[in-house]
Tab-separated table of N, CA and C in Angstrom:
chain	number	residue	atom	x	y	z
A	19	MET	N	70.033	114.941	-36.430
A	19	MET	CA	68.874	115.267	-35.648
A	19	MET	C	68.541	116.723	-35.920
A	20	SER	N	67.287	117.037	-36.172
A	20	SER	CA	66.901	118.433	-36.347
A	20	SER	C	65.948	118.810	-35.224
A	21	THR	N	65.930	120.082	-34.889
A	21	THR	CA	65.177	120.542	-33.733
A	21	THR	C	64.445	121.831	-34.051
A	22	SER	N	63.222	121.959	-33.546
A	22	SER	CA	62.538	123.245	-33.604
A	22	SER	C	61.940	123.496	-32.229
A	23	VAL	N	61.834	124.760	-31.859
A	23	VAL	CA	61.324	125.130	-30.546
A	23	VAL	C	60.215	126.143	-30.734
A	24	SER	N	59.100	125.944	-30.024
A	24	SER	CA	58.059	126.960	-30.041
A	24	SER	C	57.754	127.321	-28.599
A	25	CYS	N	57.786	128.612	-28.302
A	25	CYS	CA	57.556	129.091	-26.939
A	25	CYS	C	56.213	129.792	-26.871
A	26	GLY	N	55.494	129.555	-25.802
A	26	GLY	CA	54.215	130.207	-25.597
A	26	GLY	C	54.100	130.679	-24.168
A	27	SER	N	52.963	131.256	-23.830
A	27	SER	CA	52.785	131.798	-22.490
A	27	SER	C	52.719	130.700	-21.434
A	28	GLU	N	52.370	129.496	-21.826
A	28	GLU	CA	52.257	128.403	-20.870
A	28	GLU	C	53.416	127.422	-20.997
A	29	GLY	N	54.594	127.889	-21.350
A	29	GLY	CA	55.737	127.005	-21.512
A	29	GLY	C	56.118	126.899	-22.969
A	30	SER	N	56.816	125.850	-23.305
A	30	SER	CA	57.245	125.698	-24.688
A	30	SER	C	57.310	124.234	-25.062
A	31	THR	N	57.446	124.007	-26.348
A	31	THR	CA	57.530	122.662	-26.893
A	31	THR	C	58.747	122.580	-27.789
A	32	THR	N	59.498	121.508	-27.647
A	32	THR	CA	60.630	121.248	-28.527
A	32	THR	C	60.296	120.024	-29.354
A	33	GLU	N	60.457	120.138	-30.656
A	33	GLU	CA	60.283	118.997	-31.548
A	33	GLU	C	61.625	118.670	-32.158
A	34	PHE	N	61.916	117.386	-32.282
A	34	PHE	CA	63.167	116.997	-32.919
A	34	PHE	C	63.011	115.654	-33.605
A	35	LEU	N	63.847	115.461	-34.606
A	35	LEU	CA	63.899	114.197	-35.334
A	35	LEU	C	65.099	113.411	-34.842
A	36	ALA	N	64.930	112.116	-34.722
A	36	ALA	CA	66.034	111.243	-34.321
A	36	ALA	C	65.909	109.930	-35.074
A	37	ASP	N	67.031	109.283	-35.317
A	37	ASP	CA	67.011	107.971	-35.955
A	37	ASP	C	66.165	107.020	-35.121
A	38	VAL	N	65.521	106.053	-35.785
A	38	VAL	CA	64.612	105.148	-35.078
A	38	VAL	C	65.309	104.318	-34.007
A	39	ASP	N	66.610	104.082	-34.144
A	39	ASP	CA	67.308	103.244	-33.171
A	39	ASP	C	67.837	104.019	-31.960
A	40	VAL	N	67.601	105.331	-31.897
A	40	VAL	CA	68.040	106.137	-30.759
A	40	VAL	C	67.097	105.897	-29.587
A	41	GLU	N	67.673	105.662	-28.405
A	41	GLU	CA	66.875	105.451	-27.201
A	41	GLU	C	66.995	106.665	-26.288
A	42	PHE	N	65.884	107.030	-25.651
A	42	PHE	CA	65.853	108.185	-24.759
A	42	PHE	C	65.448	107.736	-23.365
A	43	ASP	N	65.726	108.600	-22.360
A	43	ASP	CA	65.295	108.268	-21.008
A	43	ASP	C	63.787	108.490	-20.890
A	44	GLU	N	63.257	108.216	-19.694
A	44	GLU	CA	61.807	108.252	-19.490
A	44	GLU	C	61.205	109.650	-19.604
A	45	SER	N	62.022	110.697	-19.616
A	45	SER	CA	61.481	112.057	-19.711
A	45	SER	C	60.930	112.359	-21.104
A	46	ILE	N	61.307	111.555	-22.093
A	46	ILE	CA	60.820	111.758	-23.459
A	46	ILE	C	59.932	110.585	-23.825
A	47	SER	N	58.653	110.885	-24.081
A	47	SER	CA	57.726	109.814	-24.435
A	47	SER	C	57.994	109.344	-25.859
A	48	GLY	N	57.266	108.346	-26.278
A	48	GLY	CA	57.464	107.757	-27.604
A	48	GLY	C	57.302	108.757	-28.729
A	49	PRO	N	57.645	108.336	-29.934
A	49	PRO	CA	57.576	109.248	-31.079
A	49	PRO	C	56.147	109.684	-31.388
A	50	VAL	N	56.022	110.905	-31.889
A	50	VAL	CA	54.736	111.446	-32.312
A	50	VAL	C	54.409	110.941	-33.714
A	51	PHE	N	55.452	110.781	-34.529
A	51	PHE	CA	55.276	110.351	-35.915
A	51	PHE	C	56.547	109.654	-36.370
A	52	SER	N	56.395	108.680	-37.261
A	52	SER	CA	57.559	107.978	-37.796
A	52	SER	C	57.647	108.206	-39.297
A	53	TYR	N	58.868	108.525	-39.757
A	53	TYR	CA	59.127	108.722	-41.178
A	53	TYR	C	59.868	107.530	-41.774
A	54	GLY	N	59.836	106.398	-41.139
A	54	GLY	CA	60.556	105.224	-41.621
A	54	GLY	C	61.878	105.066	-40.897
A	55	THR	N	62.887	105.839	-41.296
A	55	THR	CA	64.203	105.730	-40.657
A	55	THR	C	64.379	106.737	-39.525
A	56	THR	N	63.489	107.723	-39.437
A	56	THR	CA	63.556	108.714	-38.361
A	56	THR	C	62.199	108.855	-37.689
A	57	ASN	N	62.229	109.252	-36.430
A	57	ASN	CA	61.014	109.501	-35.666
A	57	ASN	C	60.966	110.959	-35.238
A	58	LEU	N	59.754	111.505	-35.159
A	58	LEU	CA	59.540	112.856	-34.649
A	58	LEU	C	59.117	112.742	-33.190
A	59	TYR	N	59.834	113.445	-32.304
A	59	TYR	CA	59.523	113.466	-30.878
A	59	TYR	C	59.110	114.882	-30.486
A	60	ARG	N	58.308	114.980	-29.444
A	60	ARG	CA	57.868	116.288	-28.953
A	60	ARG	C	57.981	116.289	-27.432
A	61	CYS	N	58.614	117.324	-26.894
A	61	CYS	CA	58.773	117.477	-25.448
A	61	CYS	C	58.166	118.805	-25.033
A	62	SER	N	57.384	118.785	-23.973
A	62	SER	CA	56.851	120.025	-23.421
A	62	SER	C	57.710	120.440	-22.245
A	63	HIS	N	57.889	121.742	-22.099
A	63	HIS	CA	58.704	122.285	-21.013
A	63	HIS	C	57.832	123.186	-20.161
A	64	ASP	N	58.220	123.330	-18.914
A	64	ASP	CA	57.424	124.126	-17.982
A	64	ASP	C	57.845	125.584	-17.907
A	65	GLY	N	58.704	126.013	-18.806
A	65	GLY	CA	59.146	127.401	-18.788
A	65	GLY	C	60.416	127.621	-17.997
A	66	GLU	N	60.989	126.572	-17.432
A	66	GLU	CA	62.212	126.692	-16.642
A	66	GLU	C	63.463	126.780	-17.511
A	67	ALA	N	63.347	126.560	-18.791
A	67	ALA	CA	64.468	126.593	-19.743
A	67	ALA	C	65.568	125.605	-19.367
A	68	ALA	N	65.162	124.405	-18.902
A	68	ALA	CA	66.141	123.380	-18.557
A	68	ALA	C	66.785	122.793	-19.805
A	69	CYS	N	66.109	122.863	-20.907
A	69	CYS	CA	66.621	122.335	-22.169
A	69	CYS	C	67.344	123.454	-22.922
A	70	PRO	N	68.555	123.202	-23.423
A	70	PRO	CA	69.257	124.248	-24.176
A	70	PRO	C	68.437	124.785	-25.348
A	71	CYS	N	67.679	123.911	-25.997
A	71	CYS	CA	66.883	124.367	-27.142
A	71	CYS	C	65.786	125.331	-26.707
A	72	GLU	N	65.202	125.081	-25.543
A	72	GLU	CA	64.181	125.990	-25.028
A	72	GLU	C	64.800	127.341	-24.693
A	73	CYS	N	65.971	127.310	-24.084
A	73	CYS	CA	66.680	128.549	-23.768
A	73	CYS	C	66.942	129.337	-25.048
A	74	LEU	N	67.406	128.652	-26.089
A	74	LEU	CA	67.670	129.322	-27.366
A	74	LEU	C	66.388	129.871	-27.970
A	75	GLY	N	65.290	129.130	-27.821
A	75	GLY	CA	64.004	129.596	-28.332
A	75	GLY	C	63.558	130.885	-27.680
A	76	SER	N	63.861	131.039	-26.393
A	76	SER	CA	63.472	132.273	-25.705
A	76	SER	C	64.268	133.475	-26.205
A	77	TYR	N	65.403	133.229	-26.856
A	77	TYR	CA	66.209	134.302	-27.452
A	77	TYR	C	65.996	134.400	-28.967
A	78	ASP	N	65.041	133.646	-29.486
A	78	ASP	CA	64.760	133.612	-30.929
A	78	ASP	C	65.975	133.202	-31.754
A	79	CYS	N	66.771	132.271	-31.225
A	79	CYS	CA	67.932	131.745	-31.949
A	79	CYS	C	67.558	130.395	-32.552
A	80	PRO	N	67.525	130.293	-33.859
A	80	PRO	CA	67.198	129.000	-34.457
A	80	PRO	C	68.307	127.979	-34.211
A	81	VAL	N	67.892	126.753	-33.927
A	81	VAL	CA	68.828	125.654	-33.722
A	81	VAL	C	69.104	125.023	-35.079
A	82	HIS	N	70.376	124.975	-35.444
A	82	HIS	CA	70.758	124.368	-36.726
A	82	HIS	C	70.952	122.865	-36.573
A	83	ARG	N	71.617	122.478	-35.492
A	83	ARG	CA	71.890	121.053	-35.294
A	83	ARG	C	71.959	120.790	-33.799
A	84	TYR	N	71.390	119.670	-33.393
A	84	TYR	CA	71.358	119.261	-31.991
A	84	TYR	C	71.766	117.801	-31.972
A	85	ARG	N	72.765	117.469	-31.180
A	85	ARG	CA	73.229	116.080	-31.156
A	85	ARG	C	73.580	115.698	-29.727
A	86	ALA	N	73.059	114.562	-29.299
A	86	ALA	CA	73.379	114.028	-27.985
A	86	ALA	C	74.102	112.702	-28.183
A	87	ALA	N	75.299	112.597	-27.628
A	87	ALA	CA	76.070	111.359	-27.748
A	87	ALA	C	77.035	111.248	-26.579
A	88	ASP	N	77.111	110.070	-25.999
A	88	ASP	CA	78.069	109.778	-24.931
A	88	ASP	C	77.995	110.774	-23.773
A	89	GLY	N	76.802	111.203	-23.424
A	89	GLY	CA	76.631	112.112	-22.299
A	89	GLY	C	76.899	113.574	-22.596
A	90	ASP	N	77.260	113.893	-23.828
A	90	ASP	CA	77.499	115.281	-24.222
A	90	ASP	C	76.405	115.738	-25.179
A	91	VAL	N	76.053	116.998	-25.091
A	91	VAL	CA	75.092	117.593	-26.015
A	91	VAL	C	75.824	118.649	-26.827
A	92	THR	N	75.712	118.555	-28.136
A	92	THR	CA	76.285	119.557	-29.026
A	92	THR	C	75.131	120.307	-29.667
A	93	VAL	N	75.142	121.620	-29.535
A	93	VAL	CA	74.099	122.453	-30.118
A	93	VAL	C	74.761	123.476	-31.029
A	94	VAL	N	74.359	123.478	-32.282
A	94	VAL	CA	74.814	124.491	-33.233
A	94	VAL	C	73.611	125.390	-33.484
A	95	PHE	N	73.777	126.679	-33.211
A	95	PHE	CA	72.655	127.605	-33.358
A	95	PHE	C	73.120	128.886	-34.027
A	96	HIS	N	72.155	129.690	-34.427
A	96	HIS	CA	72.442	130.945	-35.114
A	96	HIS	C	71.967	132.114	-34.259
A	97	ALA	N	72.869	133.050	-34.010
A	97	ALA	CA	72.524	134.286	-33.310
A	97	ALA	C	72.510	135.413	-34.338
A	98	ALA	N	71.589	136.346	-34.173
A	98	ALA	CA	71.437	137.440	-35.141
A	98	ALA	C	72.639	138.378	-35.137
A	99	ASP	N	73.236	138.577	-33.960
A	99	ASP	CA	74.380	139.484	-33.867
A	99	ASP	C	75.196	139.128	-32.624
A	100	PHE	N	76.290	139.841	-32.429
A	100	PHE	CA	77.192	139.537	-31.323
A	100	PHE	C	76.529	139.770	-29.968
A	101	ASP	N	75.710	140.814	-29.845
A	101	ASP	CA	75.033	141.085	-28.574
A	101	ASP	C	74.110	139.930	-28.188
A	102	GLN	N	73.379	139.408	-29.176
A	102	GLN	CA	72.493	138.277	-28.910
A	102	GLN	C	73.311	137.044	-28.508
A	103	LEU	N	74.419	136.829	-29.183
A	103	LEU	CA	75.290	135.705	-28.857
A	103	LEU	C	75.803	135.821	-27.424
A	104	GLN	N	76.241	137.011	-27.035
A	104	GLN	CA	76.723	137.219	-25.664
A	104	GLN	C	75.626	136.939	-24.648
A	105	ALA	N	74.415	137.401	-24.914
A	105	ALA	CA	73.305	137.171	-23.989
A	105	ALA	C	73.024	135.676	-23.838
A	106	VAL	N	73.010	134.956	-24.952
A	106	VAL	CA	72.766	133.514	-24.908
A	106	VAL	C	73.878	132.807	-24.141
A	107	MET	N	75.116	133.154	-24.425
A	107	MET	CA	76.232	132.482	-23.760
A	107	MET	C	76.255	132.787	-22.263
A	108	ASN	N	75.902	134.007	-21.877
A	108	ASN	CA	75.803	134.328	-20.448
A	108	ASN	C	74.734	133.472	-19.780
A	109	GLU	N	73.593	133.333	-20.447
A	109	GLU	CA	72.503	132.496	-19.934
A	109	GLU	C	72.949	131.035	-19.836
A	110	PHE	N	73.613	130.547	-20.875
A	110	PHE	CA	74.106	129.165	-20.868
A	110	PHE	C	75.080	128.938	-19.715
A	111	ARG	N	75.983	129.876	-19.503
A	111	ARG	CA	76.982	129.706	-18.436
A	111	ARG	C	76.323	129.691	-17.055
A	112	GLU	N	75.241	130.468	-16.895
A	112	GLU	CA	74.503	130.457	-15.633
A	112	GLU	C	73.787	129.133	-15.423
A	113	ARG	N	73.098	128.672	-16.468
A	113	ARG	CA	72.268	127.471	-16.356
A	113	ARG	C	73.059	126.170	-16.459
A	114	TYR	N	74.108	126.183	-17.243
A	114	TYR	CA	74.882	124.963	-17.514
A	114	TYR	C	76.358	125.263	-17.273
A	115	PRO	N	76.807	125.209	-16.013
A	115	PRO	CA	78.187	125.604	-15.689
A	115	PRO	C	79.256	124.844	-16.479
A	116	GLY	N	78.958	123.653	-16.931
A	116	GLY	CA	79.940	122.874	-17.680
A	116	GLY	C	79.975	123.175	-19.163
A	117	VAL	N	79.277	124.229	-19.599
A	117	VAL	CA	79.217	124.525	-21.034
A	117	VAL	C	80.613	124.835	-21.563
A	118	ASP	N	80.882	124.347	-22.757
A	118	ASP	CA	82.181	124.541	-23.388
A	118	ASP	C	81.938	124.995	-24.820
A	119	VAL	N	82.366	126.194	-25.150
A	119	VAL	CA	82.206	126.707	-26.506
A	119	VAL	C	83.320	126.120	-27.362
A	120	GLN	N	82.940	125.359	-28.371
A	120	GLN	CA	83.925	124.723	-29.243
A	120	GLN	C	84.440	125.698	-30.293
A	121	SER	N	83.565	126.495	-30.861
A	121	SER	CA	84.016	127.501	-31.828
A	121	SER	C	82.895	128.476	-32.123
A	122	LEU	N	83.292	129.631	-32.594
A	122	LEU	CA	82.362	130.662	-33.033
A	122	LEU	C	82.644	130.904	-34.505
A	123	LEU	N	81.606	131.108	-35.262
A	123	LEU	CA	81.763	131.253	-36.696
A	123	LEU	C	80.858	132.360	-37.196
A	124	GLN	N	81.416	133.250	-37.966
A	124	GLN	CA	80.602	134.238	-38.657
A	124	GLN	C	80.617	133.836	-40.124
A	125	PRO	N	79.518	133.258	-40.588
A	125	PRO	CA	79.511	132.747	-41.958
A	125	PRO	C	79.478	133.874	-42.974
A	126	PRO	N	79.905	133.571	-44.190
A	126	PRO	CA	79.768	134.572	-45.245
A	126	PRO	C	78.289	134.858	-45.464
A	127	LEU	N	77.997	136.050	-45.860
A	127	LEU	CA	76.599	136.434	-46.016
A	127	LEU	C	76.024	136.056	-47.368
A	128	SER	N	76.870	135.620	-48.297
A	128	SER	CA	76.353	135.236	-49.609
A	128	SER	C	75.920	133.775	-49.583
A	129	GLY	N	75.089	133.398	-50.535
A	129	GLY	CA	74.626	132.018	-50.630
A	129	GLY	C	73.425	131.761	-49.742
A	130	THR	N	72.887	130.563	-49.884
A	130	THR	CA	71.719	130.166	-49.098
A	130	THR	C	72.171	129.620	-47.747
A	131	PRO	N	71.263	129.542	-46.772
A	131	PRO	CA	71.639	128.969	-45.475
A	131	PRO	C	72.188	127.543	-45.604
A	132	GLU	N	71.680	126.778	-46.558
A	132	GLU	CA	72.161	125.411	-46.759
A	132	GLU	C	73.602	125.393	-47.259
A	133	GLU	N	74.016	126.449	-47.951
A	133	GLU	CA	75.377	126.519	-48.473
A	133	GLU	C	76.372	126.983	-47.411
A	134	ARG	N	75.879	127.623	-46.360
A	134	ARG	CA	76.752	128.108	-45.290
A	134	ARG	C	76.790	127.036	-44.209
A	135	ILE	N	77.942	126.431	-44.039
A	135	ILE	CA	78.052	125.325	-43.095
A	135	ILE	C	79.142	125.589	-42.070
A	136	PHE	N	79.090	124.862	-41.002
A	136	PHE	CA	80.079	124.906	-39.938
A	136	PHE	C	81.036	123.739	-40.139
A	137	VAL	N	82.318	124.025	-40.238
A	137	VAL	CA	83.334	122.982	-40.338
A	137	VAL	C	84.168	123.047	-39.067
A	138	ASN	N	84.180	121.962	-38.321
A	138	ASN	CA	84.873	121.913	-37.039
A	138	ASN	C	86.314	121.452	-37.231
A	139	ARG	N	87.221	122.397	-37.348
A	139	ARG	CA	88.636	122.094	-37.520
A	139	ARG	C	89.206	121.412	-36.279
A	140	GLY	N	88.556	121.580	-35.147
A	140	GLY	CA	88.999	120.963	-33.907
A	140	GLY	C	88.917	119.445	-33.905
A	141	LYS	N	88.237	118.858	-34.882
A	141	LYS	CA	88.177	117.398	-34.983
A	141	LYS	C	89.518	116.799	-35.387
A	142	LEU	N	90.360	117.617	-36.009
A	142	LEU	CA	91.646	117.123	-36.500
A	142	LEU	C	92.653	117.010	-35.365
A	143	THR	N	93.478	115.968	-35.423
A	143	THR	CA	94.607	115.895	-34.497
A	143	THR	C	95.628	116.938	-34.942
A	144	ASP	N	96.569	117.260	-34.063
A	144	ASP	CA	97.611	118.221	-34.435
A	144	ASP	C	98.378	117.740	-35.658
A	145	ARG	N	98.659	116.449	-35.718
A	145	ARG	CA	99.421	115.898	-36.842
A	145	ARG	C	98.607	115.958	-38.133
A	146	GLN	N	97.318	115.633	-38.068
A	146	GLN	CA	96.471	115.711	-39.263
A	146	GLN	C	96.412	117.144	-39.778
A	147	TYR	N	96.300	118.094	-38.863
A	147	TYR	CA	96.265	119.497	-39.270
A	147	TYR	C	97.581	119.897	-39.928
A	148	GLU	N	98.698	119.478	-39.332
A	148	GLU	CA	100.012	119.800	-39.889
A	148	GLU	C	100.172	119.214	-41.294
A	149	VAL	N	99.746	117.974	-41.482
A	149	VAL	CA	99.838	117.324	-42.796
A	149	VAL	C	98.975	118.065	-43.808
A	150	LEU	N	97.754	118.391	-43.428
A	150	LEU	CA	96.839	119.094	-44.328
A	150	LEU	C	97.375	120.480	-44.685
A	151	GLU	N	97.843	121.202	-43.681
A	151	GLU	CA	98.376	122.546	-43.903
A	151	GLU	C	99.614	122.515	-44.806
A	152	THR	N	100.519	121.586	-44.550
A	152	THR	CA	101.738	121.478	-45.359
A	152	THR	C	101.399	121.115	-46.797
A	153	ALA	N	100.499	120.156	-46.967
A	153	ALA	CA	100.094	119.751	-48.319
A	153	ALA	C	99.479	120.932	-49.063
A	154	TYR	N	98.668	121.698	-48.374
A	154	TYR	CA	98.026	122.860	-48.997
A	154	TYR	C	99.065	123.912	-49.384
A	155	GLU	N	99.946	124.224	-48.435
A	155	GLU	CA	100.962	125.258	-48.688
A	155	GLU	C	101.937	124.861	-49.792
A	156	MET	N	102.201	123.564	-49.931
A	156	MET	CA	103.136	123.102	-50.961
A	156	MET	C	102.465	122.939	-52.328
A	157	GLY	N	101.151	123.151	-52.394
A	157	GLY	CA	100.459	123.057	-53.677
A	157	GLY	C	100.009	121.662	-54.058
A	158	TYR	N	99.889	120.787	-53.079
A	158	TYR	CA	99.461	119.413	-53.340
A	158	TYR	C	98.059	119.366	-53.948
A	159	PHE	N	97.204	120.297	-53.577
A	159	PHE	CA	95.819	120.293	-54.052
A	159	PHE	C	95.613	121.120	-55.320
A	160	GLU	N	96.652	121.770	-55.808
A	160	GLU	CA	96.553	122.580	-57.027
A	160	GLU	C	96.453	121.678	-58.247
A	161	ARG	N	95.941	122.239	-59.321
A	161	ARG	CA	95.897	121.531	-60.612
A	161	ARG	C	96.604	122.385	-61.627
A	162	PRO	N	97.703	121.995	-62.184
A	162	PRO	CA	98.428	120.761	-61.882
A	162	PRO	C	99.099	120.859	-60.516
A	163	LYS	N	99.387	119.702	-59.932
A	163	LYS	CA	100.018	119.648	-58.603
A	163	LYS	C	101.370	120.345	-58.632
A	164	GLU	N	101.631	121.130	-57.595
A	164	GLU	CA	102.942	121.760	-57.443
A	164	GLU	C	103.866	120.879	-56.607
A	165	ALA	N	103.289	119.911	-55.890
A	165	ALA	CA	104.063	118.947	-55.098
A	165	ALA	C	103.284	117.639	-55.065
A	166	ASN	N	103.994	116.526	-55.105
A	166	ASN	CA	103.317	115.232	-55.019
A	166	ASN	C	103.399	114.700	-53.587
A	167	ALA	N	102.775	113.548	-53.348
A	167	ALA	CA	102.710	112.976	-52.000
A	167	ALA	C	104.098	112.685	-51.435
A	168	THR	N	104.993	112.209	-52.278
A	168	THR	CA	106.353	111.899	-51.822
A	168	THR	C	107.062	113.157	-51.341
A	169	GLU	N	106.926	114.247	-52.093
A	169	GLU	CA	107.589	115.499	-51.728
A	169	GLU	C	107.033	116.072	-50.420
A	170	VAL	N	105.716	116.032	-50.281
A	170	VAL	CA	105.112	116.551	-49.047
A	170	VAL	C	105.530	115.682	-47.863
A	171	ALA	N	105.494	114.373	-48.043
A	171	ALA	CA	105.891	113.454	-46.971
A	171	ALA	C	107.336	113.702	-46.544
A	172	GLU	N	108.221	113.877	-47.523
A	172	GLU	CA	109.632	114.140	-47.209
A	172	GLU	C	109.792	115.425	-46.409
A	173	SER	N	109.033	116.462	-46.773
A	173	SER	CA	109.144	117.733	-46.041
A	173	SER	C	108.669	117.594	-44.596
A	174	LEU	N	107.782	116.633	-44.358
A	174	LEU	CA	107.272	116.384	-43.005
A	174	LEU	C	108.107	115.354	-42.246
A	175	GLY	N	109.019	114.700	-42.959
A	175	GLY	CA	109.844	113.678	-42.324
A	175	GLY	C	109.101	112.382	-42.050
A	176	ILE	N	108.108	112.069	-42.900
A	176	ILE	CA	107.332	110.836	-42.741
A	176	ILE	C	107.311	110.085	-44.068
A	177	THR	N	106.834	108.855	-44.027
A	177	THR	CA	106.741	108.078	-45.262
A	177	THR	C	105.527	108.522	-46.061
A	178	GLN	N	105.520	108.171	-47.332
A	178	GLN	CA	104.391	108.532	-48.189
A	178	GLN	C	103.105	107.866	-47.698
A	179	SER	N	103.201	106.614	-47.243
A	179	SER	CA	101.990	105.928	-46.771
A	179	SER	C	101.447	106.578	-45.497
A	180	THR	N	102.329	107.041	-44.617
A	180	THR	CA	101.879	107.749	-43.413
A	180	THR	C	101.228	109.072	-43.795
A	181	PHE	N	101.816	109.765	-44.771
A	181	PHE	CA	101.229	111.016	-45.265
A	181	PHE	C	99.815	110.775	-45.780
A	182	THR	N	99.643	109.781	-46.650
A	182	THR	CA	98.312	109.540	-47.233
A	182	THR	C	97.322	109.080	-46.169
A	183	GLU	N	97.799	108.365	-45.154
A	183	GLU	CA	96.919	107.943	-44.064
A	183	GLU	C	96.416	109.154	-43.276
A	184	HIS	N	97.327	110.052	-42.890
A	184	HIS	CA	96.935	111.260	-42.148
A	184	HIS	C	96.045	112.165	-43.003
A	185	LEU	N	96.401	112.325	-44.263
A	185	LEU	CA	95.622	113.183	-45.155
A	185	LEU	C	94.214	112.631	-45.344
A	186	GLY	N	94.105	111.326	-45.551
A	186	GLY	CA	92.788	110.699	-45.720
A	186	GLY	C	91.914	110.849	-44.487
A	187	ALA	N	92.510	110.669	-43.305
A	187	ALA	CA	91.751	110.819	-42.058
A	187	ALA	C	91.266	112.259	-41.891
A	188	ALA	N	92.131	113.223	-42.200
A	188	ALA	CA	91.754	114.640	-42.092
A	188	ALA	C	90.646	114.980	-43.080
A	189	GLN	N	90.773	114.522	-44.304
A	189	GLN	CA	89.757	114.806	-45.315
A	189	GLN	C	88.419	114.200	-44.914
A	190	ARG	N	88.440	112.979	-44.392
A	190	ARG	CA	87.191	112.323	-43.996
A	190	ARG	C	86.487	113.125	-42.891
A	191	LYS	N	87.254	113.580	-41.906
A	191	LYS	CA	86.655	114.348	-40.813
A	191	LYS	C	86.049	115.654	-41.318
A	192	LEU	N	86.779	116.382	-42.152
A	192	LEU	CA	86.276	117.662	-42.654
A	192	LEU	C	85.110	117.470	-43.612
A	193	LEU	N	85.187	116.462	-44.456
A	193	LEU	CA	84.084	116.204	-45.385
A	193	LEU	C	82.834	115.740	-44.652
A	194	GLY	N	82.999	115.100	-43.489
A	194	GLY	CA	81.841	114.730	-42.679
A	194	GLY	C	81.024	115.949	-42.293
A	195	ASP	N	81.704	117.058	-41.963
A	195	ASP	CA	80.996	118.306	-41.656
A	195	ASP	C	80.386	118.910	-42.912
A	196	VAL	N	81.141	118.931	-43.999
A	196	VAL	CA	80.653	119.531	-45.244
A	196	VAL	C	79.411	118.797	-45.741
A	197	LEU	N	79.435	117.472	-45.658
A	197	LEU	CA	78.317	116.665	-46.140
A	197	LEU	C	77.294	116.388	-45.047
A	198	GLU	N	77.553	116.900	-43.840
A	198	GLU	CA	76.681	116.758	-42.672
A	198	GLU	C	76.336	115.311	-42.378
A	199	THR	N	77.363	114.458	-42.350
A	199	THR	CA	77.149	113.053	-42.021
A	199	THR	C	77.317	112.784	-40.540
A	200	GLY	N	77.835	113.774	-39.796
A	200	GLY	CA	78.050	113.594	-38.366
A	200	GLY	C	79.311	112.825	-38.045
A	201	THR	N	80.190	112.628	-39.041
A	201	THR	CA	81.428	111.882	-38.825
A	201	THR	C	82.420	112.692	-38.039
């Protein structure tokens, strides 16, 4: 889902794209335009900043990703500097007491914005992280390999099939962020 916010003197408008099969409550009217597999929606706000995207728009923070699932809203946004980030987070904590910051990231300044991505390491279970970290430290990902799956599994005290299962699950979760599949 992508989101843009425009603020004016008489309130603001949030536009976002959503898959055609996504259903919304009555506060969001039907799509403004359909692109086949995605629809464009537009919501007007009264200036109360009830929507996180509207709040971010008032701070000139572009929204990178907005996702609503299972009653939770995840918003990935860009702040120009730490002071702006603090101001936004203070506002969020006032308006949305249940806000939970999952992570903060200062991306490298080189490359294009599309090349700078957020990878949520918190998606990994403790065991998946341990398997990934051990495999990395032992040189499993080096070319040529410094350790094979059997050696890494033995160091962890697990079978090779359990190692490959944990490693595959960890890779899938991290690659979901890299490829922006939402996995």
